[in-house]
Short mmCIF file of C-alpha atoms and ligand atoms in Angstrom, two decimals:
data_model
loop_
_atom_site.label_atom_id
_atom_site.label_comp_id
_atom_site.label_asym_id
_atom_site.label_seq_id
_atom_site.Cartn_x
_atom_site.Cartn_y
_atom_site.Cartn_z
CA MET A 18 -0.06 -0.13 0.05
CA LYS A 19 1.06 3.31 -0.80
CA LYS A 20 1.92 5.87 2.29
CA LYS A 21 -0.36 8.25 2.78
CA VAL A 22 -0.30 12.01 2.88
CA SER A 23 -2.92 14.67 4.06
CA VAL A 24 -2.66 18.35 3.52
CA ILE A 25 -4.57 20.60 5.77
CA GLY A 26 -5.59 23.83 3.66
CA ALA A 27 -5.78 23.61 0.25
CA GLY A 28 -4.85 27.09 -0.64
CA ASN A 29 -1.47 27.90 -2.68
CA VAL A 30 1.16 26.05 -0.56
CA GLY A 31 -1.30 22.98 0.14
CA ALA A 32 -2.53 22.38 -3.31
CA THR A 33 0.69 22.78 -4.82
CA THR A 34 2.42 20.74 -2.12
CA ALA A 35 -0.06 17.88 -2.78
CA GLN A 36 0.43 18.25 -6.46
CA LEU A 37 4.24 17.48 -5.89
CA VAL A 38 3.47 14.32 -3.96
CA VAL A 39 0.56 13.05 -6.32
CA GLN A 40 2.97 13.86 -9.75
CA SER A 41 6.04 12.13 -7.82
CA GLY A 42 3.88 9.25 -7.18
CA ILE A 43 5.59 8.34 -3.79
CA ALA A 44 2.49 8.63 -1.79
CA ASP A 45 -1.38 9.12 -1.84
CA ALA A 46 -2.65 12.46 -0.66
CA VAL A 47 -5.52 13.93 0.98
CA LEU A 48 -6.24 17.81 -0.04
CA PHE A 49 -8.53 19.25 3.19
CA ASP A 50 -9.79 22.46 3.57
CA VAL A 51 -12.91 24.11 5.43
CA VAL A 52 -14.05 25.67 2.10
CA GLU A 53 -16.62 23.46 0.68
CA GLY A 54 -16.03 22.07 -3.00
CA MET A 55 -12.58 23.71 -3.54
CA PRO A 56 -10.42 20.94 -2.04
CA GLN A 57 -12.82 18.57 -4.19
CA GLY A 58 -12.35 20.16 -7.45
CA LYS A 59 -8.37 20.71 -7.05
CA ALA A 60 -7.90 16.89 -6.44
CA LEU A 61 -10.03 15.95 -9.02
CA ASP A 62 -8.17 18.10 -11.16
CA MET A 63 -5.21 16.89 -10.03
CA ALA A 64 -6.24 12.99 -10.37
CA GLU A 65 -7.39 13.61 -14.24
CA ALA A 66 -3.75 14.62 -14.67
CA CYS A 67 -2.23 11.35 -13.16
CA PRO A 68 -2.58 9.77 -16.42
CA LEU A 69 -0.25 12.69 -17.81
CA TRP A 70 2.21 12.22 -15.00
CA ASN A 71 2.74 8.65 -15.13
CA SER A 72 1.45 8.68 -11.60
CA SER A 73 -0.27 5.73 -9.82
CA SER A 74 -0.88 7.92 -6.80
CA THR A 75 -4.64 8.73 -5.79
CA ILE A 76 -5.86 11.89 -4.56
CA LYS A 77 -9.29 12.82 -2.75
CA GLY A 78 -10.43 16.28 -1.76
CA THR A 79 -12.36 16.42 1.25
CA ASN A 80 -13.99 18.48 4.09
CA THR A 81 -13.76 15.85 6.83
CA TYR A 82 -11.29 14.80 8.97
CA SER A 83 -12.08 11.10 8.57
CA ASP A 84 -10.79 10.78 5.20
CA THR A 85 -7.13 11.93 6.29
CA SER A 86 -7.26 9.28 8.79
CA GLY A 87 -3.91 6.91 9.23
CA SER A 88 -2.27 9.45 7.65
CA ASP A 89 1.73 8.81 7.71
CA ILE A 90 2.31 12.63 7.19
CA ILE A 91 -0.08 15.34 7.84
CA VAL A 92 1.23 18.94 6.40
CA ILE A 93 -0.60 21.83 7.98
CA THR A 94 -0.90 24.98 5.91
CA ALA A 95 -4.27 26.06 7.00
CA GLY A 96 -4.48 29.54 7.94
CA LEU A 97 -5.05 33.22 7.07
CA ALA A 98 -2.89 35.78 5.20
CA ARG A 99 -2.25 39.22 6.70
CA LYS A 100 -5.11 41.48 5.69
CA PRO A 101 -4.82 45.25 5.37
CA GLY A 102 -5.17 46.44 9.09
CA MET A 103 -4.64 43.36 10.79
CA SER A 104 -1.44 43.04 12.75
CA ARG A 105 0.93 40.59 13.30
CA SER A 106 -0.42 39.73 16.78
CA ASP A 107 -3.96 39.41 15.24
CA LEU A 108 -2.60 37.11 12.81
CA LEU A 109 -0.97 35.19 15.47
CA HIS A 110 -4.10 34.82 17.20
CA ALA A 111 -6.23 33.68 14.30
CA ASN A 112 -3.81 31.19 12.90
CA ALA A 113 -2.95 29.83 16.50
CA ASN A 114 -6.96 28.99 16.66
CA ILE A 115 -6.53 27.23 13.59
CA VAL A 116 -3.72 25.14 14.06
CA LYS A 117 -4.89 24.43 17.42
CA GLY A 118 -8.29 22.92 15.63
CA VAL A 119 -6.52 21.27 13.26
CA CYS A 120 -3.90 19.24 15.72
CA ARG A 121 -6.82 18.59 17.98
CA GLU A 122 -8.59 16.31 15.05
CA ILE A 123 -5.13 14.96 13.57
CA ALA A 124 -4.04 14.02 16.83
CA LYS A 125 -7.01 11.68 16.72
CA THR A 126 -7.42 10.09 13.35
CA SER A 127 -3.85 10.03 12.65
CA PRO A 128 -1.84 9.32 15.91
CA ASN A 129 1.30 7.96 14.28
CA ALA A 130 1.55 10.52 11.63
CA ILE A 131 4.46 12.51 11.34
CA VAL A 132 3.59 16.59 11.05
CA ILE A 133 5.04 18.96 8.85
CA VAL A 134 3.97 22.55 9.97
CA VAL A 135 3.86 25.63 7.43
CA THR A 136 1.75 28.14 8.62
CA ASN A 137 3.11 31.48 9.80
CA PRO A 138 4.51 32.15 12.20
CA MET A 139 5.90 28.92 11.46
CA ASP A 140 8.14 28.35 14.50
CA VAL A 141 5.50 29.18 17.15
CA MET A 142 2.99 27.07 15.21
CA ALA A 143 5.60 24.36 15.18
CA GLN A 144 5.41 24.80 19.13
CA LEU A 145 1.75 24.93 19.36
CA ALA A 146 1.36 21.64 17.00
CA TRP A 147 3.58 19.93 19.16
CA LYS A 148 2.04 20.84 22.59
CA THR A 149 -1.40 20.40 21.52
CA THR A 150 -1.02 17.06 19.64
CA GLU A 151 1.39 15.58 22.29
CA PHE A 152 3.14 13.88 19.40
CA SER A 153 7.18 13.21 20.22
CA CYS A 154 9.00 16.36 19.33
CA LYS A 155 10.84 14.04 16.68
CA ARG A 156 7.43 13.88 14.88
CA VAL A 157 6.50 17.65 14.86
CA ILE A 158 8.43 19.76 12.84
CA GLY A 159 8.51 22.91 11.13
CA MET A 160 9.50 24.35 7.42
CA GLY A 161 11.34 27.32 6.84
CA GLY A 162 15.12 26.91 6.54
CA ILE A 163 14.84 24.91 3.30
CA LEU A 164 12.88 27.65 1.77
CA ASP A 165 15.07 30.62 3.10
CA ALA A 166 18.14 28.32 2.12
CA SER A 167 16.84 27.82 -1.47
CA ARG A 168 16.22 31.73 -1.71
CA LEU A 169 19.64 32.20 -0.95
CA ALA A 170 21.01 29.42 -3.54
CA ALA A 171 19.04 31.26 -5.97
CA PHE A 172 20.34 34.64 -5.90
CA LEU A 173 24.17 33.36 -5.67
CA SER A 174 23.58 31.09 -8.29
CA TRP A 175 22.69 34.02 -10.49
CA GLU A 176 25.50 36.43 -9.03
CA LEU A 177 28.08 33.53 -9.66
CA ASP A 178 26.61 32.17 -12.80
CA VAL A 179 26.85 28.56 -11.75
CA SER A 180 24.39 25.95 -11.57
CA PRO A 181 22.17 25.99 -8.11
CA GLU A 182 23.22 22.09 -8.21
CA ASP A 183 26.56 23.16 -6.85
CA ILE A 184 25.31 25.29 -4.04
CA GLU A 185 24.89 24.47 -0.68
CA ALA A 186 23.23 27.25 1.31
CA LEU A 187 22.57 27.27 4.98
CA VAL A 188 20.02 29.17 7.07
CA LEU A 189 19.26 28.90 10.79
CA GLY A 190 17.23 30.70 13.21
CA GLY A 191 13.78 31.43 13.13
CA HIS A 192 11.79 32.02 9.95
CA GLY A 193 11.37 35.37 10.10
CA ASP A 194 13.21 38.85 9.66
CA ASP A 195 16.04 37.86 11.73
CA MET A 196 16.70 34.56 10.28
CA VAL A 197 20.66 33.74 10.21
CA PRO A 198 22.20 33.06 6.81
CA LEU A 199 25.56 31.32 7.20
CA PRO A 200 28.13 32.58 4.88
CA ARG A 201 31.03 30.32 6.38
CA PHE A 202 28.77 27.11 5.65
CA THR A 203 27.62 28.35 2.44
CA THR A 204 29.72 26.48 -0.16
CA VAL A 205 29.91 26.24 -4.00
CA LYS A 206 31.31 22.64 -4.79
CA GLY A 207 33.01 23.22 -1.21
CA ILE A 208 34.46 26.48 -1.51
CA PRO A 209 33.39 28.35 1.18
CA LEU A 210 31.51 31.53 0.24
CA PRO A 211 33.57 34.19 1.84
CA GLU A 212 36.23 32.95 -0.76
CA LEU A 213 34.16 33.67 -3.80
CA LEU A 214 32.31 37.30 -3.00
CA PRO A 215 33.30 40.18 -1.39
CA LYS A 216 31.56 41.07 2.19
CA LYS A 217 29.40 43.77 0.69
CA ARG A 218 27.82 41.46 -2.33
CA ILE A 219 27.35 39.14 0.70
CA GLU A 220 25.61 41.40 2.62
CA PHE A 221 23.35 42.54 -0.02
CA LEU A 222 22.44 38.86 -0.90
CA ILE A 223 21.46 37.97 2.43
CA GLU A 224 19.41 40.96 3.10
CA ARG A 225 17.57 39.83 -0.11
CA THR A 226 17.36 36.23 1.46
CA ARG A 227 15.70 37.89 4.58
CA THR A 228 13.25 39.58 2.85
CA GLY A 229 12.76 37.27 0.18
CA GLY A 230 9.11 36.43 0.85
CA ALA A 231 8.07 40.11 1.19
CA GLU A 232 10.11 40.75 -2.00
CA ILE A 233 7.40 38.26 -3.55
CA VAL A 234 4.43 39.66 -1.77
CA SER A 235 5.12 42.93 -3.41
CA PHE A 236 5.13 41.88 -6.96
CA LEU A 237 1.69 39.32 -6.03
CA LYS A 238 -0.21 42.18 -3.92
CA SER A 239 -2.40 40.06 -2.53
CA GLY A 240 -1.07 36.48 -1.21
CA SER A 241 2.43 34.82 -0.85
CA ALA A 242 5.23 33.08 -2.32
CA PHE A 243 4.12 29.45 -2.67
CA TYR A 244 6.02 27.46 -5.48
CA ALA A 245 9.32 27.42 -3.77
CA PRO A 246 7.44 26.80 -0.27
CA ALA A 247 5.48 23.74 -1.49
CA ALA A 248 9.12 22.64 -3.01
CA SER A 249 10.99 22.58 0.49
CA THR A 250 7.86 21.09 1.93
CA PHE A 251 8.06 18.33 -0.57
CA GLN A 252 11.83 17.71 0.41
CA MET A 253 10.94 17.27 3.85
CA ILE A 254 8.05 14.59 2.99
CA LYS A 255 10.48 12.73 0.34
CA SER A 256 13.06 12.44 3.02
CA ILE A 257 10.73 11.16 5.76
CA LEU A 258 8.66 8.83 3.48
CA LEU A 259 11.57 7.35 1.53
CA ASP A 260 13.88 7.43 4.64
CA GLU A 261 16.50 9.72 3.05
CA LYS A 262 18.32 10.65 5.79
CA ARG A 263 18.64 14.05 4.02
CA MET A 264 20.37 16.81 6.42
CA LEU A 265 17.80 19.60 6.00
CA PRO A 266 17.34 23.21 7.63
CA CYS A 267 14.11 22.65 9.46
CA ALA A 268 12.43 23.83 12.80
CA ALA A 269 13.21 21.63 15.32
CA TYR A 270 12.88 21.35 19.22
CA LEU A 271 15.62 22.40 21.11
CA ASN A 272 16.48 20.89 24.46
CA GLY A 273 19.75 22.42 25.37
CA GLU A 274 21.08 22.42 21.31
CA TYR A 275 22.97 25.69 20.92
CA GLY A 276 22.60 26.29 24.20
CA ILE A 277 19.10 26.89 24.20
CA LYS A 278 15.95 25.35 25.89
CA GLU A 279 12.37 24.42 25.03
CA ILE A 280 11.65 25.95 21.97
CA TYR A 281 11.42 25.64 18.22
CA MET A 282 14.02 26.62 16.17
CA GLY A 283 15.88 26.35 12.84
CA VAL A 284 18.94 24.19 13.09
CA PRO A 285 19.95 21.46 10.56
CA VAL A 286 18.60 18.06 11.48
CA ILE A 287 18.49 14.58 9.73
CA LEU A 288 14.92 13.82 8.55
CA GLY A 289 14.37 10.14 8.15
CA GLU A 290 11.14 7.75 8.34
CA GLU A 291 10.59 8.57 12.17
CA GLY A 292 10.86 12.52 11.88
CA VAL A 293 13.72 14.22 13.27
CA LYS A 294 16.90 11.58 13.76
CA LYS A 295 19.02 13.66 14.72
CA ILE A 296 19.43 17.92 15.32
CA VAL A 297 23.05 18.45 13.92
CA GLU A 298 25.11 21.03 16.08
CA LEU A 299 27.31 23.42 14.21
CA LYS A 300 30.09 25.25 16.15
CA LEU A 301 29.23 29.29 15.60
CA THR A 302 31.34 32.00 15.96
CA LYS A 303 30.52 34.47 18.53
CA GLU A 304 28.81 36.81 16.65
CA GLU A 305 26.48 33.96 14.55
CA LYS A 306 25.51 32.88 18.34
CA ALA A 307 24.22 36.47 18.93
CA GLN A 308 22.46 36.51 15.71
CA PHE A 309 21.00 33.08 16.51
CA LYS A 310 19.87 34.06 20.05
CA LYS A 311 18.27 37.03 18.98
CA SER A 312 16.05 34.95 16.45
CA CYS A 313 15.48 32.92 19.50
CA GLU A 314 14.10 35.82 21.73
CA SER A 315 11.69 36.77 19.07
CA VAL A 316 10.23 33.37 18.75
CA ARG A 317 9.88 33.06 22.42
CA LYS A 318 8.24 36.89 22.85
CA LEU A 319 5.61 35.49 20.31
CA ILE A 320 5.25 32.02 22.31
CA LYS A 321 4.85 34.38 25.41
CA ASN A 322 2.47 36.29 23.80
CA LEU A 323 0.34 33.12 22.82
CA GLY A 324 0.89 31.70 26.42
CA ILE A 325 2.04 28.45 25.45
O1 TXD B 1 8.12 28.86 4.97
C1 TXD B 1 6.70 29.35 5.19
N1 TXD B 1 6.62 28.01 6.44
C2 TXD B 1 5.81 29.53 4.74
C3 TXD B 1 4.77 30.04 5.55
C4 TXD B 1 6.09 29.96 3.51
C5 TXD B 1 4.85 30.21 2.52
C6 TXD B 1 3.49 30.31 3.26
N2 TXD B 1 3.57 30.53 4.52
C7 TXD B 1 2.49 30.52 5.57
O2 TXD B 1 1.68 29.37 5.15
C8 TXD B 1 1.11 31.49 5.05
O3 TXD B 1 1.87 32.96 6.03
C9 TXD B 1 0.19 30.84 5.61
O4 TXD B 1 -0.11 30.80 7.26
C10 TXD B 1 -0.05 29.54 5.33
C11 TXD B 1 -0.44 29.03 3.98
O5 TXD B 1 -0.28 29.88 2.91
P1 TXD B 1 -0.70 30.05 1.45
O6 TXD B 1 -0.33 30.68 0.44
O7 TXD B 1 -1.20 28.77 0.90
O8 TXD B 1 -2.15 30.41 1.56
P2 TXD B 1 -3.76 30.35 1.19
O9 TXD B 1 -3.59 30.29 -0.23
O10 TXD B 1 -4.25 31.38 2.01
O11 TXD B 1 -4.50 28.72 1.91
C12 TXD B 1 -4.56 28.68 3.34
C13 TXD B 1 -5.90 27.78 3.04
C14 TXD B 1 -7.24 28.14 2.68
O12 TXD B 1 -7.64 27.58 1.62
C15 TXD B 1 -8.33 28.53 3.50
O13 TXD B 1 -9.44 28.07 3.50
C16 TXD B 1 -7.47 27.47 4.58
O14 TXD B 1 -6.41 27.40 4.41
N3 TXD B 1 -8.32 27.29 5.95
C17 TXD B 1 -8.16 26.17 6.65
N4 TXD B 1 -8.35 25.04 6.36
C18 TXD B 1 -8.65 23.82 7.25
N5 TXD B 1 -8.90 24.45 8.44
C19 TXD B 1 -9.15 25.17 9.00
N6 TXD B 1 -9.57 25.68 9.88
C20 TXD B 1 -8.73 26.37 7.97
N7 TXD B 1 -9.06 27.69 8.02
C21 TXD B 1 -8.29 28.25 7.05
#
């Protein structure tokens, strides 16, 4: 039997993630949303593309949690985008209510699933999902660092005129304005970035990475990025389902690693069939440590604001 991936929230990121799963053929998918008809319509459309994709995966769109039961992976993309007049804090509470509701349901219907949290503010929502499901922290993981690193890799490939295939970028910290891109650990075929570009240029590309999400929002006007976020989520799904043991920057629960306790933070982890197999600890410089700590404080503030 094929593995089962359920995507909660059939909007831009959710539907595109489901598409990547079904198109790859590595699992069957269920697309869930509270909007009636929308997940059914998108799922039917994808199912009708399967013959063209040579995929034997199935996909079902639904408004009923029982259809997601027994999932191997649950991806949470359900949430609201910020509307005019809405503060970040309003969004925090609105999305927290949605994620909490989703987690209560999936904990009952898919008690053995690995949960990938995408909804923003992602690090905080990952913490909330872990608390609400009461799953082992190895089985609740946030998606953010892969996307940030992919953005940096794309900018570097244009800057250096080299294939993105040969670029390994690494970004730590929370998935927010104070993420911590690491030039020392960003390499082109093994050559560290500081040997390839002047400091000023690296700083410019790092700043573009930090504001990468906003750059896309400013073009789209309504809605935010979804192709690269879905591709990032799919990389996690694949590493888990195929037990690839990829080392990927994800939000994981830190309990002493990096000198940080009891919060979700973006760090390199090894992802396999049981979820987080290992948190990889890097030796950071004083400056990198300070940036990482600052990023942790921002996430901690939001967690406090939510009272979790
Ligand atoms: O790197 C990252 N982690 C991110 C996060 C990258 C991109 C997007 N990021 C966040 O993901 C974004 O800020 C949002 O919080 C989520 C989903 O983004 P998307 O672009 O897919 O948003 P949409 O298109 O508005 O889709 C959200 C869907 C929409 O169809 C709603 O009807 C649905 O969520 N929704 C729900 N589904 C299930 N259950 C409930 N309660 C619910 N409420 C809304």
